[in-house]
Coordinates of C-alpha atoms in Angstrom, one line a residue:
Chain A
M1 CA -30.3 -1.5 8.5
A2 CA -29.2 -2.5 4.8
V3 CA -26.3 -4.5 3.2
L4 CA -24.7 -3.6 0.0
V5 CA -23.0 -6.8 -1.7
I6 CA -20.4 -6.4 -4.4
L7 CA -20.8 -8.9 -7.0
E8 CA -18.6 -10.4 -9.7
S9 CA -19.7 -11.8 -13.0
E10 CA -18.3 -14.0 -15.7
A11 CA -20.0 -14.2 -19.1
G12 CA -23.3 -12.7 -18.0
Q13 CA -23.6 -15.0 -15.1
I14 CA -23.1 -13.9 -11.5
R15 CA -20.3 -15.9 -9.8
Q16 CA -21.2 -18.7 -7.6
A17 CA -19.0 -17.1 -4.8
S18 CA -20.8 -13.7 -5.1
R19 CA -24.0 -15.7 -4.5
S20 CA -22.9 -17.2 -1.4
A21 CA -21.7 -13.7 -0.2
V22 CA -25.5 -12.6 -0.8
A23 CA -26.5 -15.6 1.5
A24 CA -24.2 -14.5 4.3
A25 CA -25.4 -10.9 3.8
S26 CA -29.2 -11.9 4.1
K27 CA -28.6 -12.1 7.9
H28 CA -28.3 -8.4 8.0
G29 CA -31.6 -6.9 6.3
E30 CA -32.2 -5.5 3.1
I31 CA -29.8 -6.3 0.3
D32 CA -28.8 -4.1 -2.3
V33 CA -26.1 -5.2 -4.8
L34 CA -23.4 -3.3 -6.7
I35 CA -22.1 -4.8 -9.8
A36 CA -19.6 -3.3 -12.5
G37 CA -20.2 -4.6 -15.9
D38 CA -22.3 -5.1 -19.1
E39 CA -26.2 -5.0 -19.2
A40 CA -26.4 -8.8 -19.0
A41 CA -24.3 -8.8 -15.5
A42 CA -27.2 -6.1 -14.2
Q43 CA -29.9 -8.4 -15.3
A44 CA -28.3 -11.4 -13.9
A45 CA -28.0 -9.6 -10.6
A46 CA -31.3 -8.4 -10.7
K47 CA -32.7 -12.1 -10.9
L48 CA -31.0 -13.2 -7.6
P49 CA -33.5 -13.8 -4.8
G50 CA -33.8 -11.3 -2.0
V51 CA -32.1 -8.5 -3.7
R52 CA -34.0 -5.0 -3.6
T53 CA -31.9 -2.9 -5.9
V54 CA -29.2 -3.2 -8.3
L55 CA -26.7 -0.3 -8.4
H56 CA -25.1 -0.9 -11.9
A57 CA -22.0 0.6 -13.0
P58 CA -21.7 0.3 -16.9
G59 CA -18.6 1.1 -18.9
K60 CA -15.7 -0.7 -19.8
E61 CA -13.3 0.8 -17.5
I62 CA -15.3 0.0 -14.3
S63 CA -15.8 -3.3 -15.7
E64 CA -12.1 -4.1 -15.8
G65 CA -12.2 -4.2 -12.0
L66 CA -9.2 -2.2 -11.2
A67 CA -9.2 -1.5 -7.5
E68 CA -8.8 2.5 -7.5
P69 CA -12.3 3.4 -9.3
L70 CA -14.2 0.3 -8.1
A71 CA -12.9 1.3 -4.4
S72 CA -14.0 4.9 -4.9
L73 CA -17.5 3.8 -6.5
I74 CA -18.3 1.5 -3.6
V75 CA -17.3 4.2 -1.1
A76 CA -19.4 6.6 -2.8
S77 CA -22.5 4.5 -2.4
A78 CA -21.4 3.4 1.3
T79 CA -23.7 6.0 3.3
A80 CA -26.9 4.0 3.2
Y81 CA -25.2 0.9 4.4
D82 CA -24.1 -0.7 7.8
H83 CA -22.4 -3.8 6.2
I84 CA -20.4 -4.0 2.8
V85 CA -19.8 -7.4 1.8
S86 CA -18.0 -9.3 -1.1
A87 CA -16.6 -12.8 -1.5
S88 CA -13.1 -13.4 -0.7
T89 CA -12.2 -13.8 -4.3
A90 CA -8.9 -12.4 -5.9
A91 CA -10.8 -9.4 -6.5
G92 CA -12.7 -9.1 -3.4
K93 CA -9.2 -9.4 -1.5
N94 CA -7.8 -6.7 -3.9
I95 CA -10.6 -4.2 -3.5
M96 CA -12.5 -4.7 -0.1
P97 CA -9.5 -3.6 2.2
R98 CA -9.1 -0.3 0.2
V99 CA -12.6 0.5 0.6
A100 CA -12.6 -0.2 4.4
A101 CA -9.3 2.0 4.8
L102 CA -11.1 4.8 3.0
L103 CA -14.1 4.4 5.2
D104 CA -11.6 4.4 8.3
V105 CA -12.9 0.8 9.2
Q106 CA -11.0 -2.4 10.0
I107 CA -11.6 -5.0 7.5
I108 CA -12.9 -8.6 8.5
P109 CA -11.7 -10.8 6.0
D110 CA -12.6 -14.4 5.3
V111 CA -15.8 -14.6 7.4
V112 CA -16.8 -18.5 8.1
A113 CA -19.6 -17.7 10.2
V114 CA -22.0 -14.8 11.1
V115 CA -22.7 -14.6 15.0
D116 CA -24.5 -11.3 15.0
S117 CA -24.4 -7.9 13.0
D118 CA -21.1 -7.1 14.9
T119 CA -19.5 -10.6 15.4
F120 CA -17.9 -12.7 13.0
V121 CA -15.9 -16.0 13.0
R122 CA -12.9 -16.3 10.9
P123 CA -9.8 -18.6 10.5
I124 CA -6.3 -17.6 11.5
Y125 CA -3.0 -19.2 11.4
A126 CA -3.9 -21.2 8.3
G127 CA -7.1 -22.2 9.7
N128 CA -5.5 -23.6 12.7
A129 CA -7.6 -21.4 14.9
L130 CA -10.9 -19.7 14.5
A131 CA -11.2 -16.2 15.9
T132 CA -14.7 -14.8 16.8
V133 CA -14.2 -11.0 16.6
C134 CA -16.4 -8.2 17.6
S135 CA -16.2 -5.0 15.4
S136 CA -16.8 -1.5 17.1
D137 CA -16.9 0.3 13.8
A138 CA -20.0 1.8 12.7
K139 CA -19.9 0.0 9.3
K140 CA -18.7 -3.3 8.7
V141 CA -16.5 -4.1 5.5
L142 CA -16.2 -7.8 5.1
T143 CA -15.0 -10.6 2.8
I144 CA -16.7 -13.9 3.2
R145 CA -15.2 -17.3 2.5
S146 CA -17.9 -18.6 -0.1
T147 CA -17.4 -22.3 0.8
A148 CA -19.1 -21.6 4.2
F149 CA -22.1 -20.2 2.9
E150 CA -24.5 -22.0 0.7
P151 CA -25.4 -19.8 -2.5
V152 CA -28.5 -18.3 -3.0
P153 CA -30.2 -19.5 -6.2
A154 CA -29.5 -17.5 -9.8
E155 CA -33.0 -16.6 -10.4
G156 CA -36.2 -16.0 -8.3
G157 CA -35.9 -12.1 -7.8
S158 CA -36.7 -9.2 -9.9
A159 CA -35.0 -6.3 -8.4
A160 CA -34.8 -2.7 -9.8
I161 CA -31.7 -1.6 -11.7
V162 CA -30.1 1.9 -10.8
P163 CA -27.5 3.0 -13.0
M164 CA -24.5 4.6 -11.6
P165 CA -22.5 7.5 -12.6
A166 CA -19.4 7.0 -14.6
A167 CA -16.1 6.8 -12.8
P168 CA -13.9 9.8 -13.8
A169 CA -10.9 8.7 -16.2
S170 CA -7.7 8.3 -14.3
D171 CA -4.4 7.0 -15.8
A172 CA -3.0 6.3 -12.5
S173 CA -3.9 2.6 -13.1
R174 CA -4.5 0.7 -16.3
I175 CA -4.6 -2.8 -17.7
V176 CA -2.1 -4.0 -20.1
S177 CA -3.2 -7.5 -20.7
V178 CA -5.2 -10.4 -19.1
T179 CA -4.3 -14.0 -19.8
V180 CA -7.3 -16.3 -18.5
A181 CA -6.9 -19.9 -18.6
Q182 CA -9.8 -21.5 -20.9
S183 CA -11.1 -24.9 -19.6
E184 CA -13.9 -27.0 -20.1
R185 CA -13.5 -28.3 -16.5
P186 CA -15.7 -27.2 -13.5
E187 CA -14.4 -24.1 -11.5
L188 CA -12.0 -25.0 -9.0
D189 CA -13.6 -23.2 -6.0
T190 CA -17.1 -24.5 -6.6
A191 CA -16.6 -28.0 -8.1
R192 CA -18.2 -30.9 -6.6
I193 CA -15.0 -33.1 -7.0
V194 CA -11.6 -31.8 -6.9
V195 CA -8.6 -33.7 -8.1
S196 CA -5.2 -32.2 -7.0
G197 CA -1.6 -33.2 -7.8
G198 CA 1.6 -32.3 -6.1
R199 CA 5.5 -32.4 -6.2
G200 CA 5.0 -36.5 -6.7
L201 CA 3.6 -36.0 -10.3
K202 CA 7.2 -34.8 -11.0
G203 CA 6.3 -32.7 -13.9
S204 CA 3.7 -30.9 -16.1
E205 CA 3.5 -33.9 -18.4
A206 CA 2.0 -36.1 -15.6
F207 CA -0.4 -33.6 -14.7
H208 CA -1.6 -33.8 -18.4
D209 CA -1.4 -37.6 -18.9
V210 CA -2.0 -39.0 -15.4
L211 CA -4.0 -36.4 -13.4
E212 CA -6.3 -34.7 -16.0
P213 CA -7.7 -38.1 -17.5
L214 CA -8.9 -38.9 -13.9
A215 CA -10.4 -35.4 -13.3
D216 CA -12.1 -35.5 -16.7
R217 CA -13.4 -39.1 -15.8
L218 CA -14.9 -37.6 -12.7
G219 CA -16.1 -34.5 -14.1
A220 CA -13.9 -32.5 -11.6
A221 CA -11.7 -29.3 -11.3
V222 CA -7.9 -29.9 -11.3
G223 CA -5.9 -28.4 -8.0
A224 CA -2.3 -28.4 -7.2
S225 CA -0.3 -27.9 -4.3
R226 CA 2.1 -25.0 -3.8
A227 CA 5.1 -27.1 -4.7
A228 CA 3.7 -28.2 -8.2
V229 CA 3.0 -24.7 -8.9
D230 CA 6.3 -23.4 -7.9
E231 CA 7.9 -26.0 -9.7
G232 CA 5.9 -25.0 -13.0
Y233 CA 4.0 -28.2 -13.1
A234 CA 0.5 -26.3 -12.8
P235 CA -0.4 -22.8 -13.2
N236 CA -0.7 -20.5 -10.4
D237 CA -4.5 -20.3 -10.5
L238 CA -4.7 -24.1 -9.7
Q239 CA -3.2 -23.4 -6.3
V240 CA -5.0 -24.8 -3.3
G241 CA -4.0 -23.6 0.1
Q242 CA -3.8 -20.8 2.8
T243 CA -2.9 -18.3 0.2
G244 CA -4.4 -19.9 -3.0
K245 CA -7.8 -21.3 -3.6
I246 CA -9.8 -22.2 -0.6
V247 CA -11.9 -25.4 -1.4
A248 CA -14.4 -27.4 0.1
P249 CA -15.9 -29.9 -2.3
E250 CA -17.6 -33.1 -1.8
L251 CA -14.6 -35.3 -2.6
Y252 CA -11.0 -33.9 -2.8
L253 CA -8.5 -36.4 -4.0
A254 CA -4.9 -35.4 -3.0
V255 CA -2.6 -37.2 -5.5
G256 CA 1.2 -36.9 -4.8
I257 CA 0.7 -34.3 -2.1
S258 CA 2.6 -34.4 1.0
G259 CA 0.1 -32.5 3.1
A260 CA 2.0 -29.4 4.5
I261 CA -0.3 -27.2 6.9
Q262 CA -0.7 -24.4 4.2
H263 CA -1.8 -26.8 1.8
L264 CA -4.2 -28.4 4.3
A265 CA -5.6 -24.8 5.1
G266 CA -7.3 -24.8 1.8
M267 CA -8.8 -28.2 1.6
K268 CA -9.5 -29.6 5.1
D269 CA -13.4 -28.6 5.1
S270 CA -13.8 -31.0 1.9
K271 CA -16.6 -33.6 2.7
I272 CA -14.5 -36.7 1.7
I273 CA -10.8 -36.4 1.4
V274 CA -8.8 -39.1 -0.5
A275 CA -4.8 -39.4 -0.1
I276 CA -2.8 -41.1 -2.7
N277 CA 0.9 -41.0 -1.7
K278 CA 3.9 -43.4 -1.9
D279 CA 5.1 -42.2 1.7
A280 CA 3.0 -43.8 4.3
E281 CA 4.0 -41.2 6.8
A282 CA 2.9 -38.4 4.6
P283 CA 1.1 -35.6 6.9
I284 CA -1.9 -35.8 4.3
F285 CA -2.7 -39.2 5.6
Q286 CA -3.9 -37.7 8.8
V287 CA -6.8 -35.7 7.5
A288 CA -7.6 -38.3 4.8
D289 CA -11.0 -40.5 5.0
Y290 CA -9.4 -42.9 2.6
G291 CA -5.6 -43.2 2.2
L292 CA -3.9 -45.6 -0.4
V293 CA 0.0 -45.9 -0.1
G294 CA 1.1 -46.5 -3.7
D295 CA 3.1 -45.2 -6.6
L296 CA 0.4 -42.8 -8.0
F297 CA 1.7 -43.6 -11.8
E298 CA 0.3 -47.2 -11.3
V299 CA -2.5 -46.3 -8.9
I300 CA -4.1 -43.3 -10.9
P301 CA -4.4 -44.9 -14.4
Q302 CA -6.1 -48.0 -12.5
L303 CA -8.6 -45.8 -10.6
T304 CA -9.3 -43.8 -13.9
A305 CA -10.1 -47.3 -15.8
A306 CA -11.9 -48.5 -12.6
L307 CA -14.4 -45.6 -12.6
Chain B
M1 CA 14.5 5.6 -6.3
K2 CA 13.6 4.9 -2.7
I3 CA 11.7 1.7 -1.9
L4 CA 10.2 1.2 1.4
V5 CA 9.5 -2.5 2.7
P6 CA 7.3 -3.0 5.7
V7 CA 8.2 -6.6 7.3
K8 CA 6.4 -8.5 10.3
R9 CA 7.8 -10.6 12.9
V10 CA 5.6 -13.8 12.9
V11 CA 5.7 -17.4 14.2
D12 CA 7.7 -19.4 11.6
F13 CA 5.7 -20.9 9.0
N14 CA 7.0 -24.4 9.7
I15 CA 5.2 -24.4 13.2
K16 CA 1.7 -25.5 13.7
V17 CA 0.1 -23.0 16.1
R18 CA -2.0 -24.2 19.2
V19 CA -4.9 -22.4 20.5
K20 CA -4.4 -21.2 24.3
S21 CA -6.6 -23.3 26.8
D22 CA -8.2 -20.2 28.2
G23 CA -9.5 -19.6 24.6
T24 CA -8.2 -15.8 24.5
G25 CA -5.9 -16.4 21.4
A26 CA -3.0 -18.5 20.0
E27 CA -0.1 -19.7 22.0
T28 CA 3.0 -18.2 20.4
A29 CA 5.1 -18.0 23.8
G30 CA 8.7 -19.7 23.1
L31 CA 7.9 -20.5 19.5
K32 CA 10.5 -19.8 16.8
M33 CA 9.8 -16.5 15.2
S34 CA 10.6 -15.4 11.7
M35 CA 9.8 -12.7 9.0
N36 CA 6.7 -13.4 7.4
P37 CA 7.5 -15.3 4.2
F38 CA 5.9 -13.0 1.7
D39 CA 7.7 -10.0 3.5
E40 CA 10.9 -11.9 2.7
I41 CA 10.0 -12.0 -1.1
A42 CA 9.1 -8.2 -0.9
V43 CA 12.8 -7.7 0.7
E44 CA 14.3 -9.7 -2.0
E45 CA 12.5 -7.8 -4.7
A46 CA 13.5 -4.4 -3.5
V47 CA 16.9 -5.6 -3.1
R48 CA 17.1 -7.0 -6.7
L49 CA 15.7 -3.5 -7.9
K50 CA 18.6 -1.8 -6.1
E51 CA 21.1 -4.2 -7.4
K52 CA 19.8 -3.7 -11.0
G53 CA 20.3 0.2 -10.4
V54 CA 16.8 1.0 -10.6
A55 CA 16.5 1.6 -6.7
T56 CA 19.0 3.7 -4.8
E57 CA 18.1 3.0 -1.3
V58 CA 15.9 0.3 0.4
I59 CA 14.3 1.0 4.1
A60 CA 12.8 -1.9 5.8
V61 CA 10.2 -0.9 8.7
S62 CA 8.7 -3.0 11.2
I63 CA 5.9 -2.4 13.9
G64 CA 5.6 -4.3 16.9
E65 CA 7.3 -5.3 20.1
P66 CA 11.3 -4.5 20.3
K67 CA 12.0 -7.9 19.3
A68 CA 11.1 -7.1 15.8
Q69 CA 14.3 -5.5 15.4
D70 CA 15.7 -9.1 14.5
T71 CA 13.2 -9.0 11.9
L72 CA 14.7 -5.8 10.7
R73 CA 18.4 -7.0 10.9
T74 CA 17.3 -10.2 8.7
A75 CA 16.1 -7.6 6.1
M76 CA 19.2 -5.5 6.3
A77 CA 21.3 -8.7 6.0
M78 CA 19.3 -9.5 2.7
G79 CA 20.4 -5.9 1.7
A80 CA 18.3 -3.4 2.9
D81 CA 20.2 -0.2 3.7
R82 CA 18.5 0.6 7.1
G83 CA 15.7 0.1 9.6
I84 CA 12.9 1.7 11.2
L85 CA 11.3 0.1 14.1
I86 CA 8.1 1.5 15.5
T87 CA 7.2 -0.3 18.8
T88 CA 4.0 -1.0 20.1
E89 CA 2.9 -2.6 23.3
T90 CA 0.3 -5.0 21.5
S91 CA 0.3 -6.2 17.6
P92 CA -1.9 -3.5 16.0
E93 CA -4.6 -4.5 13.2
P94 CA -3.7 -3.6 9.5
L95 CA -5.6 -0.2 9.5
A96 CA -3.5 0.8 12.5
V97 CA -0.6 -0.4 11.0
A98 CA -1.5 1.1 7.6
K99 CA -1.8 4.4 9.3
L100 CA 1.5 4.3 11.1
L101 CA 3.1 3.4 7.8
Q102 CA 1.5 6.3 6.2
V103 CA 3.4 8.6 8.9
I104 CA 6.6 6.9 7.7
V105 CA 5.9 7.4 4.3
G106 CA 5.2 11.0 4.7
R107 CA 8.7 11.3 6.1
E108 CA 10.5 9.2 3.6
N109 CA 8.4 9.9 0.6
P110 CA 9.3 6.2 -1.2
D111 CA 8.6 6.1 -5.0
L112 CA 7.6 2.5 -4.3
I113 CA 6.2 0.3 -1.4
I114 CA 6.6 -3.3 -1.7
L115 CA 4.9 -5.6 1.0
G116 CA 4.0 -9.2 1.5
K117 CA 0.5 -9.9 0.2
Q118 CA -0.5 -11.6 3.5
A119 CA 0.9 -12.2 6.9
I120 CA 0.5 -15.8 7.8
D121 CA -0.5 -15.2 11.4
D122 CA -3.6 -13.1 11.4
D123 CA -4.1 -14.2 7.6
M124 CA -5.6 -10.7 6.9
N125 CA -4.2 -9.9 3.5
A126 CA -4.9 -6.2 4.0
T127 CA -2.2 -4.0 5.1
G128 CA -0.9 -3.1 1.3
Q129 CA -4.6 -2.4 0.0
M130 CA -5.4 -0.2 3.3
L131 CA -2.1 1.6 2.9
A132 CA -2.6 2.5 -0.7
G133 CA -6.3 3.5 0.2
L134 CA -5.3 6.3 2.9
L135 CA -2.4 7.4 0.5
G136 CA -4.8 7.6 -2.1
R137 CA -2.3 5.8 -4.4
P138 CA -2.5 3.1 -6.9
Q139 CA -1.9 -0.3 -6.1
A140 CA -0.9 -3.8 -7.5
T141 CA -1.8 -6.7 -5.1
F142 CA -0.7 -10.5 -5.6
A143 CA 2.5 -9.4 -7.8
S144 CA 4.3 -12.1 -9.7
K145 CA 6.6 -9.8 -11.7
I146 CA 7.6 -6.2 -11.6
E147 CA 9.2 -3.9 -14.1
I148 CA 9.9 -0.2 -13.5
A149 CA 10.1 2.2 -16.4
D150 CA 9.3 5.7 -17.0
G151 CA 7.9 6.7 -13.8
R152 CA 5.5 3.5 -13.8
A153 CA 5.4 -0.1 -12.4
E154 CA 4.3 -2.8 -14.9
V155 CA 3.0 -5.7 -12.4
S156 CA 1.7 -8.8 -13.5
R157 CA -0.9 -10.1 -10.9
E158 CA -2.2 -13.6 -10.0
I159 CA -5.9 -13.5 -10.3
D160 CA -8.7 -16.3 -10.0
G161 CA -8.6 -17.2 -13.6
G162 CA -4.9 -16.4 -14.4
V163 CA -2.7 -13.5 -14.6
E164 CA -3.4 -9.9 -15.2
T165 CA -0.6 -7.0 -16.1
I166 CA -1.3 -3.4 -14.9
S167 CA 0.5 -0.4 -15.3
I168 CA 0.4 1.9 -12.4
A169 CA 1.9 5.5 -11.9
L170 CA 4.4 5.7 -9.2
P171 CA 4.7 6.3 -6.5
A172 CA 2.6 3.0 -5.7
I173 CA 2.4 0.1 -3.4
V174 CA 2.8 -3.4 -4.5
T175 CA 2.0 -6.5 -2.8
A176 CA 4.2 -9.7 -3.4
D177 CA 2.8 -13.1 -4.1
L178 CA 4.7 -16.4 -3.9
R179 CA 5.9 -16.3 -7.2
L180 CA 7.6 -12.9 -7.4
N181 CA 10.9 -14.6 -6.6
E182 CA 13.1 -16.8 -4.3
P183 CA 14.5 -14.8 -1.5
R184 CA 18.2 -15.2 -0.8
Y185 CA 19.9 -16.5 2.4
A186 CA 21.9 -14.0 4.0
S187 CA 25.4 -14.8 4.0
L188 CA 27.3 -14.8 7.4
P189 CA 29.4 -11.5 6.2
N190 CA 26.1 -9.8 5.4
I191 CA 24.6 -10.7 8.7
M192 CA 27.6 -9.2 10.6
K193 CA 27.5 -6.1 8.4
A194 CA 23.8 -5.6 8.9
K195 CA 24.4 -5.4 12.6
K196 CA 26.2 -2.0 11.9
K197 CA 23.5 -0.5 9.7
P198 CA 21.2 2.3 10.9
L199 CA 18.1 1.3 12.8
E200 CA 15.8 4.0 14.1
T201 CA 13.5 3.2 17.1
I202 CA 10.3 5.3 17.2
D203 CA 7.6 4.8 19.9
A204 CA 4.1 4.4 18.3
A205 CA 2.7 6.7 21.4
S206 CA 4.8 9.5 20.2
L207 CA 3.2 9.4 16.8
P208 CA -0.2 11.3 16.0
V209 CA -2.0 7.9 15.2
D210 CA -4.9 6.2 16.9
I211 CA -3.9 2.6 16.8
K212 CA -6.5 1.4 19.2
P213 CA -7.9 -1.9 17.9
R214 CA -11.6 -1.8 16.2
L215 CA -12.0 -5.6 16.6
T216 CA -12.4 -7.4 20.0
V217 CA -11.4 -11.0 20.2
V218 CA -14.4 -12.7 21.6
S219 CA -12.8 -16.0 21.6
V220 CA -10.3 -18.3 19.9
V221 CA -10.7 -22.0 19.4
E222 CA -9.3 -25.0 17.4
P223 CA -11.4 -25.9 14.6
S224 CA -12.9 -29.4 14.8
E225 CA -10.8 -32.3 14.3
R226 CA -11.8 -34.7 11.3
K227 CA -12.3 -38.1 12.2
P228 CA -9.7 -40.6 11.8
G229 CA -9.7 -42.0 8.2
V230 CA -8.8 -45.8 7.1
K231 CA -6.2 -46.9 4.6
V232 CA -7.3 -49.2 1.8
A233 CA -5.1 -51.6 0.3
S234 CA -6.3 -51.5 -3.3
V235 CA -7.6 -49.2 -6.1
A236 CA -10.6 -51.5 -6.3
E237 CA -11.3 -51.2 -2.3
L238 CA -10.9 -47.3 -2.7
V239 CA -13.6 -47.3 -5.5
E240 CA -15.9 -49.6 -3.6
K241 CA -15.6 -47.2 -0.2
L242 CA -16.2 -44.0 -2.3
R243 CA -19.3 -45.6 -4.0
N244 CA -20.9 -47.5 -1.4
E245 CA -19.8 -46.0 1.9
A246 CA -19.1 -42.1 0.9
K247 CA -21.4 -42.3 -1.9
V248 CA -19.6 -39.3 -3.6
I249 CA -19.2 -41.2 -6.8

C-alpha cells in the first residue's frame, strides 16, 4: 500500500495546500511525492516529514504545469500506487481529473474527510450536503480540500530524490503568458485572518482605500465575493465561494457581502465570522458569530482605527 | 468549425437544496430545474463564435432523464443549431459522461468542445478534463477568454494567483469560468424557433459504453449548523468581543 502525492511549489517552498494533501495521504500507507520544478523545490519536498521518495521532474517545460505532460507523467508513475492525491488547488483541479480518466477511474474531488482507504466525505450542492462515497475503483484518484487537513510541517524528513525522465516535447499546448498578482499580504487560502469585500464597497477605490487598510492592520488576506469580482472591484483570484477559493481562517470579516449560498460555501467553515452590512436582513448575518448593522464606509475606518 | 457544447440540467442555482430525511441523497423532487450556470456560459461562448463567423455549427448535447430535453431547448433558444439527448435512468458520474461524450465526439468530429467548468449539483469539476484525457486532446480549463486563430485556441485561464494564457492546438476542450461572458436571455421568438430545431434522442443503453457508477453513496447528511451569533451595537463592542470573547485578534 503506497500513496503518490502530487506537490506544488512556490519560490522553492512546498505550498501549504500540498502539505495538507500529504497529511490527508498519511492515512493510506507509505508516501511518495511527485514534484515538477527546480532543484530547490525537490529539496523542499525531500524535507517533508513522512515522505519516503521524491519523484522529481526537472526542466522548464514540465515545471510550467501544463495538464497534458504532467498528467502523462503521473499516469506513467501510477503503477506502484493505490492512491494518487493532490490538493484541490486550481492546478490540482486541472490535472487530476485528466489523470483519473487516463487510469479509467472516477475522480473523488474536494475530499474533506477520509473514512477508510475506499471511503471519503465530500461536499455537494455548494456545501449544503456532505456525501460519503465508497469507490470500487482499484486505484483512487483524489483531490483534498486543504482547509480540512492540518498541514504537515515543512521540515523534519529526509527523503531520497529520484529524477524522472523528461516529458517528450509537444506543441499541442504551450504557455503564452502568466500574470500573477504580487502581494505582500498572506495567501488567501491559508491566511489566519481574511477580510472580504462585496458589492457594498461600490468600486475598486473602496477596496484599496477602505478594505485594504483594515486587512493590513490585521495582517489579513483580502478576499472578495463573486459580485465584487464580476463588477471589477477585485481580481478573480480573490474570489471566495463555491467556485472560487475555499477558506477557513480563524477570523473571516465579510464586509458589504449579502451572503449568497455560493459565497457561504467558500467561508462558512471559518472559526469566527464577522458580518458588517447595512442591510439587517442580509443572509450573511445567519452565519455570522458577530454582526454589525451599519454603513461600511463609516464602520470600517472606525474599526481600522480601533485596532 | 463545429462546436459541441455539453449541457446539464441541475437544480436552479437560487435554491438551497435539503438532504432527504433517509440520508440517501439530496431532495430534488419538485424543485425548479435550470441549465447549469457554467454551461449557459459555454453555450453563449459557442453562439458568439458562430455569430463572429468563426464557427459554422453549434451542437448542444445533454445526458440524463428525458426532461433534459428542456435544457437542450434552452440551449437552442440561445442559438445552438441542434440538440442530442442521451437518455439514462440515473445521473451518470463524470467518467461515464465523458465516455458517452467521447462517442458523440467520434460521430460529430467537433473542432472545439466547450463545457461549463463545474456542475453546481455534484460540484465535481471533472467532466471536461476527463473527456480531454479520454480523447488525448489538449485542455484549457477555467477559461475567462477564448480567441481562435490558425487552428489553435488562445485561452486565458483563471489560476490560483492570477491569470495564465495558453495556446492549444484544435481540436481541443475548453471549460468555461464565470468571467468568460454574460449569457443572453433567449427571446420569445427564439424560444419558439428552438422548438422546431432538430433534437435527436439516443438511449445510452444502445451505446457501447459502461456507465455503471464507480462510487457508491454511503450517506448524505447536512453539514453541522453554525451556532447562532449575536448582533453588536458598535465598533467598540465588536473589538471587545473579538479580543476578549473570541480571542482572535
